[in-house]
Amino acid sequence: MCNGCVHKQYPDRGNTCLENGSYLMNYQGCANCHQRDFVLISNKSTEDEDGEEIVTYDHICKNCEHVIARHEYTFSVVEEYQEYTMLCLLCGKAEDSISVLPDDPRQSALF
């Protein structure tokens, strides 16, 4: 993918995992055509492997179709938690875990 199109490579996004869309605050502009325009999504695919949903797509320049970054988002249920991950040169890296129970056992243990 293209390091010249982003301000920071794989910024830490904490627990913000994007299933679709683009993190435009990190978009510097297209290193190929030198335009800063919309970022399009192409080649989107969704796979289901052993109970894990994997969504991948390319971020591309609207003007010249230069590939800016490859985005990967995963979702799975592990025991009593929904697990999310994101890895993308443009959007960053992030992980999140949410309890499927009404009261998160991890939060109860803190009290």
Short mmCIF file of C-alpha atoms in Angstrom, two decimals:
data_model
loop_
_atom_site.label_atom_id
_atom_site.label_comp_id
_atom_site.label_asym_id
_atom_site.label_seq_id
_atom_site.Cartn_x
_atom_site.Cartn_y
_atom_site.Cartn_z
CA MET A 1 0.00 0.00 0.00
CA CYS A 2 1.11 3.63 -0.13
CA ASN A 3 2.95 5.29 2.75
CA GLY A 4 3.00 8.61 0.85
CA CYS A 5 -0.80 8.98 1.00
CA VAL A 6 -1.15 9.00 4.80
CA HIS A 7 0.03 11.25 7.63
CA LYS A 8 0.75 8.32 9.95
CA GLN A 9 1.04 4.62 9.14
CA TYR A 10 -1.34 2.35 11.10
CA PRO A 11 -2.34 4.94 13.74
CA ASP A 12 -3.51 3.53 17.07
CA ARG A 13 -7.31 3.93 17.13
CA GLY A 14 -7.88 2.36 20.55
CA ASN A 15 -11.16 0.45 20.34
CA THR A 16 -12.61 2.18 17.24
CA CYS A 17 -13.00 -0.60 14.66
CA LEU A 18 -14.48 0.42 11.30
CA GLU A 19 -16.39 -2.20 9.32
CA ASN A 20 -16.71 0.26 6.45
CA GLY A 21 -15.68 3.82 5.67
CA SER A 22 -12.37 5.69 5.80
CA TYR A 23 -10.43 7.64 8.42
CA LEU A 24 -10.02 10.83 6.38
CA MET A 25 -8.20 12.73 9.15
CA ASN A 26 -5.19 10.52 8.35
CA TYR A 27 -5.47 11.00 4.56
CA GLN A 28 -2.73 13.30 3.30
CA GLY A 29 -3.70 13.14 -0.37
CA CYS A 30 -2.90 10.86 -3.27
CA ALA A 31 0.84 10.40 -3.75
CA ASN A 32 0.19 9.38 -7.36
CA CYS A 33 -1.92 12.26 -8.76
CA HIS A 34 -1.29 14.77 -5.91
CA GLN A 35 -5.02 15.43 -5.42
CA ARG A 36 -6.82 15.43 -2.07
CA ASP A 37 -10.31 14.29 -3.01
CA PHE A 38 -12.73 11.60 -1.92
CA VAL A 39 -11.47 8.15 -1.01
CA LEU A 40 -13.51 5.37 -2.60
CA ILE A 41 -13.95 1.78 -1.48
CA SER A 42 -13.43 -1.04 -3.98
CA ASN A 43 -12.95 -4.81 -4.06
CA LYS A 44 -15.03 -5.26 -0.90
CA SER A 45 -15.45 -8.86 0.19
CA THR A 46 -16.89 -10.62 3.21
CA GLU A 47 -15.82 -14.11 4.23
CA ASP A 48 -16.91 -16.35 7.06
CA GLU A 49 -14.15 -18.62 8.31
CA ASP A 50 -14.81 -20.86 11.33
CA GLY A 51 -17.29 -18.40 12.88
CA GLU A 52 -15.10 -15.36 12.20
CA GLU A 53 -16.40 -12.73 9.78
CA ILE A 54 -13.63 -11.06 7.77
CA VAL A 55 -14.35 -7.91 5.75
CA THR A 56 -11.65 -6.62 3.40
CA TYR A 57 -11.57 -3.78 0.89
CA ASP A 58 -9.26 -1.29 -0.80
CA HIS A 59 -9.23 2.46 -0.23
CA ILE A 60 -8.61 4.05 -3.64
CA CYS A 61 -8.17 7.58 -5.00
CA LYS A 62 -11.31 8.89 -6.71
CA ASN A 63 -9.28 10.56 -9.48
CA CYS A 64 -6.66 8.01 -10.54
CA GLU A 65 -7.77 4.81 -8.73
CA HIS A 66 -4.40 4.56 -6.97
CA VAL A 67 -4.63 2.04 -4.10
CA ILE A 68 -4.07 3.96 -0.87
CA ALA A 69 -4.54 1.12 1.62
CA ARG A 70 -5.98 -2.35 2.18
CA HIS A 71 -8.53 -2.49 5.02
CA GLU A 72 -9.23 -5.60 7.11
CA TYR A 73 -11.95 -5.86 9.75
CA THR A 74 -12.77 -9.01 11.72
CA PHE A 75 -15.65 -9.95 13.98
CA SER A 76 -16.06 -13.10 16.06
CA VAL A 77 -17.76 -14.35 19.21
CA VAL A 78 -15.35 -15.90 21.71
CA GLU A 79 -17.03 -17.43 24.74
CA GLU A 80 -19.20 -14.58 26.09
CA TYR A 81 -17.59 -11.73 24.15
CA GLN A 82 -17.88 -10.14 20.72
CA GLU A 83 -14.35 -9.52 19.46
CA TYR A 84 -13.56 -6.85 16.85
CA THR A 85 -10.27 -6.00 15.15
CA MET A 86 -9.22 -3.57 12.44
CA LEU A 87 -5.93 -3.25 10.57
CA CYS A 88 -5.40 -0.65 7.85
CA LEU A 89 -2.59 1.70 6.82
CA LEU A 90 -5.11 4.58 6.51
CA CYS A 91 -7.67 3.80 9.24
CA GLY A 92 -5.23 2.36 11.77
CA LYS A 93 -5.20 -0.57 14.12
CA ALA A 94 -7.75 -1.25 16.84
CA GLU A 95 -9.27 -4.00 18.97
CA ASP A 96 -12.46 -4.15 20.98
CA SER A 97 -14.24 -6.74 23.11
CA ILE A 98 -17.85 -6.42 24.26
CA SER A 99 -19.76 -8.78 26.53
CA VAL A 100 -22.86 -10.39 25.03
CA LEU A 101 -24.35 -10.56 28.55
CA PRO A 102 -26.48 -7.72 29.97
CA ASP A 103 -23.84 -7.08 32.65
CA ASP A 104 -20.20 -7.41 31.61
CA PRO A 105 -18.51 -9.84 34.08
CA ARG A 106 -15.24 -7.91 33.71
CA GLN A 107 -16.91 -4.75 34.98
CA SER A 108 -18.54 -6.58 37.92
CA ALA A 109 -15.15 -7.92 39.00
CA LEU A 110 -13.86 -4.35 39.39
CA PHE A 111 -16.48 -3.50 42.04
#
